[in-house]
Coordinates of C-alpha atoms and ligand atoms in Angstrom, one line a residue:
X1066 CA 98.9 80.1 80.3
X1067 CA 98.4 82.1 82.8
X1068 CA 102.0 82.9 85.7
X1069 CA 100.3 81.2 88.9
X1070 CA 98.5 77.9 86.9
X1071 CA 98.8 75.1 89.8
X1072 CA 100.1 77.7 92.3
X1073 CA 98.2 77.8 96.0
X1074 CA 99.3 80.9 97.8
X1075 CA 98.3 82.5 101.8
X1076 CA 97.8 86.1 102.1
X1077 CA 98.0 87.7 105.0
X1078 CA 95.6 90.4 106.0
X1079 CA 93.6 90.2 102.4
X1080 CA 90.4 91.5 103.4
X1081 CA 90.8 95.0 102.5
X1082 CA 93.7 97.7 101.3
X1083 CA 97.2 96.3 99.5
X1084 CA 96.6 92.6 101.1
X1085 CA 92.8 92.6 98.9
X1086 CA 93.9 93.7 95.7
X1087 CA 97.4 91.0 95.8
X1088 CA 94.6 88.5 97.3
X1089 CA 92.7 89.4 93.6
X1090 CA 95.7 89.4 91.6
X1091 CA 97.2 85.8 92.9
X1092 CA 93.8 85.0 91.9
X1093 CA 93.9 86.7 88.3
X1094 CA 97.2 84.9 87.2
X1095 CA 95.7 81.7 87.9
X1096 CA 97.3 80.8 91.9
X1097 CA 94.0 79.6 94.4
X1098 CA 93.8 82.0 96.8
X1099 CA 94.1 81.6 101.2
X1100 CA 92.8 85.3 102.2
X1101 CA 93.8 86.3 105.6
X1102 CA 91.6 88.4 107.9
X1103 CA 91.7 89.0 112.0
X1104 CA 88.3 90.9 112.8
X1105 CA 86.3 91.3 109.0
X1106 CA 84.2 88.8 107.2
X1107 CA 81.9 90.6 104.8
X1108 CA 86.0 92.3 104.1
X1109 CA 87.2 89.2 103.3
X1110 CA 83.9 87.7 102.3
X1111 CA 84.4 90.7 99.4
X1112 CA 87.0 89.8 98.0
X1113 CA 86.6 85.8 97.5
X1114 CA 83.1 86.7 96.3
X1115 CA 85.9 88.9 93.7
X1116 CA 87.7 86.7 93.0
X1117 CA 85.2 84.3 92.0
X1118 CA 82.7 85.7 89.6
X1119 CA 86.4 86.7 88.0
X1120 CA 86.3 82.3 87.6
X1121 CA 89.4 82.3 90.3
X1122 CA 88.9 80.0 92.9
X1123 CA 89.4 81.8 97.1
X1124 CA 88.4 81.0 101.0
X1125 CA 88.3 83.3 104.0
X1126 CA 89.9 82.5 106.8
X1127 CA 90.3 84.0 110.2
X1128 CA 93.5 84.5 111.4
X1129 CA 94.4 87.2 114.5
X1130 CA 98.5 86.8 113.5
X1131 CA 99.4 88.4 116.5
X1132 CA 98.5 85.8 118.6
X1133 CA 100.8 83.0 118.0
X1134 CA 98.3 80.4 118.6
X1135 CA 96.4 81.0 115.1
X1136 CA 99.4 81.4 113.4
X1137 CA 98.9 77.4 112.2
X1138 CA 95.7 77.4 110.2
X1139 CA 95.3 80.1 107.0
X1140 CA 97.6 77.2 106.0
X1141 CA 96.1 74.5 107.4
X1142 CA 93.1 75.7 105.0
X1143 CA 95.0 76.1 102.2
X1144 CA 96.2 72.7 102.5
X1145 CA 92.3 71.1 103.6
X1146 CA 90.5 73.6 101.1
X1147 CA 93.2 73.5 97.5
X1148 CA 95.9 70.2 99.1
X1149 CA 99.7 72.0 98.8
X1150 CA 101.2 76.1 99.8
X1151 CA 103.6 77.3 97.2
X1152 CA 102.9 81.0 97.7
X1153 CA 103.3 83.0 101.4
X1154 CA 102.7 86.9 101.3
X1155 CA 103.4 88.6 104.3
X1156 CA 101.3 91.2 104.0
X1157 CA 99.6 91.4 107.3
X1158 CA 101.3 94.4 109.1
X1159 CA 99.9 97.9 111.2
X1160 CA 101.5 101.4 111.6
X1161 CA 101.1 102.9 114.5
X1162 CA 103.1 106.6 114.6
X1163 CA 104.4 108.4 118.2
X1164 CA 107.1 110.9 118.7
X1165 CA 109.6 108.8 121.3
X1166 CA 107.7 110.2 124.7
X1167 CA 104.4 108.6 123.4
X1168 CA 106.3 104.8 122.9
X1169 CA 105.6 102.9 125.3
X1170 CA 105.9 98.7 126.0
X1171 CA 102.8 98.5 124.3
X1172 CA 102.6 99.7 121.4
X1173 CA 106.0 98.6 120.8
X1174 CA 104.9 95.1 121.2
X1175 CA 101.1 95.9 119.1
X1176 CA 103.6 96.3 116.0
X1177 CA 105.8 94.1 116.2
X1178 CA 103.5 91.4 117.5
X1179 CA 102.0 91.4 113.7
X1180 CA 104.5 92.5 111.4
X1181 CA 107.2 90.5 113.1
X1182 CA 107.4 87.6 114.8
X1183 CA 103.3 87.2 113.0
X1184 CA 105.3 87.5 109.8
X1185 CA 107.7 84.0 111.6
X1186 CA 105.6 82.1 112.8
X1187 CA 103.9 82.3 109.4
X1188 CA 106.7 81.9 107.7
X1189 CA 107.1 78.5 109.4
X1190 CA 103.8 77.1 109.1
X1191 CA 104.4 77.6 105.5
X1192 CA 107.6 77.2 105.3
X1193 CA 106.3 73.8 106.8
X1194 CA 104.2 72.9 104.1
X1195 CA 106.3 74.2 100.8
X1196 CA 106.8 70.8 99.0
X1197 CA 109.7 69.1 97.2
X1198 CA 109.5 72.0 94.1
X1199 CA 110.2 74.4 97.2
X1200 CA 108.1 77.4 97.3
X1201 CA 108.0 81.0 97.3
X1202 CA 107.1 84.0 100.2
X1203 CA 106.9 88.1 99.2
X1204 CA 107.4 89.8 102.2
X1205 CA 105.6 93.6 102.9
X1206 CA 108.1 95.6 104.0
X1207 CA 108.6 99.0 103.6
X1208 CA 110.6 102.3 101.8
X1209 CA 110.1 103.0 105.9
X1210 CA 112.6 100.3 106.0
X1211 CA 115.4 102.9 105.1
X1212 CA 114.0 106.2 105.1
X1213 CA 113.2 105.7 109.0
X1214 CA 110.8 109.7 108.7
X1215 CA 110.3 111.1 112.4
X1216 CA 107.8 109.7 114.6
X1217 CA 107.9 106.3 113.1
X1218 CA 110.8 104.0 114.8
X1219 CA 109.1 101.7 115.9
X1220 CA 107.3 100.8 113.2
X1221 CA 110.5 101.7 110.6
X1222 CA 112.5 98.6 112.9
X1223 CA 110.1 96.8 112.8
X1224 CA 109.7 97.0 108.5
X1225 CA 114.0 97.1 109.3
X1226 CA 113.8 93.5 110.7
X1227 CA 111.9 92.1 108.2
X1228 CA 114.3 93.1 105.5
X1229 CA 116.8 91.2 107.8
X1230 CA 114.1 88.3 107.1
X1231 CA 114.4 88.6 103.8
X1232 CA 117.9 88.2 103.7
X1233 CA 118.9 85.4 106.3
X1234 CA 115.2 83.2 105.1
X1235 CA 116.7 84.1 101.4
X1236 CA 119.9 82.4 102.4
X1237 CA 118.8 79.7 104.7
X1238 CA 116.3 78.1 102.9
X1239 CA 117.8 79.0 99.1
X1240 CA 118.8 75.6 99.1
X1241 CA 115.2 74.0 99.7
X1242 CA 114.3 75.6 96.2
X1243 CA 112.8 78.6 99.0
X1244 CA 112.7 82.4 97.4
X1245 CA 112.3 84.6 100.1
X1246 CA 111.9 88.2 99.0
X1247 CA 110.7 92.0 100.4
X1248 CA 108.2 94.9 98.3
X1249 CA 108.8 98.2 100.1
X1250 CA 105.7 100.4 99.0
X1251 CA 105.8 103.9 99.8
X1252 CA 102.6 105.5 100.9
X1253 CA 99.7 104.0 99.4
X1254 CA 95.6 105.5 99.6
X1255 CA 94.2 102.6 101.7
X1256 CA 91.7 102.2 104.3
X1257 CA 94.5 101.6 106.9
X1258 CA 96.6 104.9 105.8
X1259 CA 92.4 107.2 105.8
X1260 CA 92.5 105.5 109.0
X1261 CA 95.7 107.1 110.0
X1262 CA 94.5 110.6 108.9
X1263 CA 97.9 109.9 106.1
X1264 CA 95.8 110.7 103.0
X1265 CA 94.8 114.4 103.4
X1266 CA 98.2 115.3 105.9
X1267 CA 101.4 116.4 104.9
X1268 CA 103.0 113.2 105.7
X1269 CA 101.3 112.4 102.2
X1270 CA 103.1 115.7 101.1
X1271 CA 106.4 115.3 101.5
X1272 CA 105.2 112.5 100.2
X1273 CA 104.4 113.3 96.8
X1274 CA 107.1 116.7 96.8
X1275 CA 109.6 113.4 97.6
X1276 CA 108.9 111.1 94.6
X1277 CA 110.3 111.2 91.2
X1278 CA 106.2 110.0 90.1
X1279 CA 104.8 112.6 92.2
X1280 CA 101.6 111.1 94.0
X1281 CA 101.2 107.9 96.2
X1282 CA 100.2 105.3 94.9
X1283 CA 97.4 102.6 94.6
X1284 CA 97.1 98.7 95.6
X1285 CA 97.0 98.4 91.9
X1286 CA 101.2 99.3 91.4
X1287 CA 102.6 96.9 94.2
X1288 CA 100.3 94.6 93.7
X1289 CA 102.2 93.2 90.1
X1290 CA 105.4 93.3 91.7
X1291 CA 104.0 91.0 94.1
X1292 CA 102.4 88.7 91.7
X1293 CA 106.1 88.6 89.4
X1294 CA 107.7 87.6 93.0
X1295 CA 105.8 84.9 94.1
X1296 CA 106.2 83.4 90.4
X1297 CA 109.2 80.8 88.5
X1298 CA 109.6 84.3 86.1
X1299 CA 111.3 84.8 89.1
X1300 CA 113.3 81.8 89.3
X1301 CA 116.4 82.9 90.0
X1302 CA 116.5 85.8 92.8
X1303 CA 116.7 85.5 96.5
X1304 CA 117.0 88.0 99.2
X1305 CA 116.2 91.0 96.9
X1306 CA 114.0 93.9 98.5
X1307 CA 111.9 96.1 95.6
X1308 CA 111.0 98.5 96.3
X1309 CA 108.0 100.0 94.6
X1310 CA 107.3 103.1 95.0
X1311 CA 107.4 106.4 92.5
X1312 CA 110.6 106.1 92.5
X1313 CA 110.8 107.4 96.4
X1314 CA 113.8 106.9 98.5
Ligands
NAD1767 P1 96.0 97.8 106.0 O1 94.9 98.9 107.9 O2 94.2 99.1 105.1 O3 94.9 96.9 105.7 C1 96.0 95.8 106.8 C2 95.2 94.4 107.1 O4 95.6 93.3 107.5 C3 93.6 94.3 106.9 O5 93.0 93.3 106.0 C4 93.6 94.1 108.2 O6 92.4 92.3 108.7 C5 94.7 93.1 108.2 N1 95.2 92.8 110.1 C6 95.4 93.2 110.9 N2 96.1 93.4 111.4 C7 95.6 91.7 111.9 C8 96.2 90.7 112.4 N3 96.2 90.3 113.8 N4 96.5 89.2 112.0 C9 95.8 88.9 110.2 N5 95.4 90.0 109.3 C10 95.3 91.2 109.9 O7 96.7 98.0 105.8 P2 97.6 98.5 103.9 O8 97.5 99.5 104.0 O9 96.5 97.7 102.9 O10 99.2 98.1 104.5 C11 98.9 96.2 104.1 C12 100.7 96.5 104.7 O11 100.8 97.0 103.6 C13 100.7 96.4 106.0 O12 102.5 95.2 106.3 C14 101.6 98.0 105.7 O13 102.4 98.5 106.7 C15 102.4 97.4 104.5 N6 103.0 99.3 103.4 C16 101.6 100.1 103.7 C17 101.8 101.8 103.1 C18 100.5 102.0 103.4 O14 101.0 103.7 102.7 N7 99.4 101.6 103.6 C19 103.5 101.1 102.8 C20 104.4 100.3 103.2 C21 103.7 99.6 103.4

């Protein structure tokens, strides 16, 4: 029996990058998966097809999670398609680095509205639908929550907020058998990292030099840690932040 047989998982921002790999991995571990996407329908459909081709179950559901009115949709569709919700992976997130001179209310709100408010509201929707046996929330945070590199004040603050939310909600929801943990990746090669110009830049060189394992990550390095925390194997683990970062601190 696989780790997540019989479970239903919602993965936010799963049309590409780390989220897409998490969705595929959770499905390979037996979960039926809602593949949430904001705008990349083709990417989400590709993830669903890959899951189905491997014998799993998945549906793609559009919702821009920075828009509070849209946040309930993936959870409503999860119940419609699969009858329940057991796992939420809060992966959707954006990163916009900028020196303090270039920090604006827009830059702040773009990141906080998705990375923090969207995550909180998605968690609220999941918690409303978890059954009496509880559930598991895995937040995709980042090593920047503690490493806080230069020019990342706003982004790092969103992830520090995510870790505080993880610890607070773990205490609040533990009595309802709902576990809440963070996975904090180091630099991972994704579409978003390429688009930001990080994949070939100084940041990669600095990360590789500082990481004992000497390389940046791949989405496949992150997904198994998420599946573990989502599963009953982690049944006595809550409120934790797990760095998955090749030893980078
Ligand atoms: P990516 O840009 O490659 O993919 C982001 C995903 O989020 C996409 O599927 C996109 O459609 C979705 N998304 C963006 N805006 C959305 C919105 N408003 N509503 C719903 N979905 C939305 O990003 P990634 O590199 O795979 O990062 C995924 C998560 O991992 C983010 O939370 C990011 O902060 C975190 N993270 C990434 C790295 C890294 O180096 N790549 C490191 C640490 C943490």
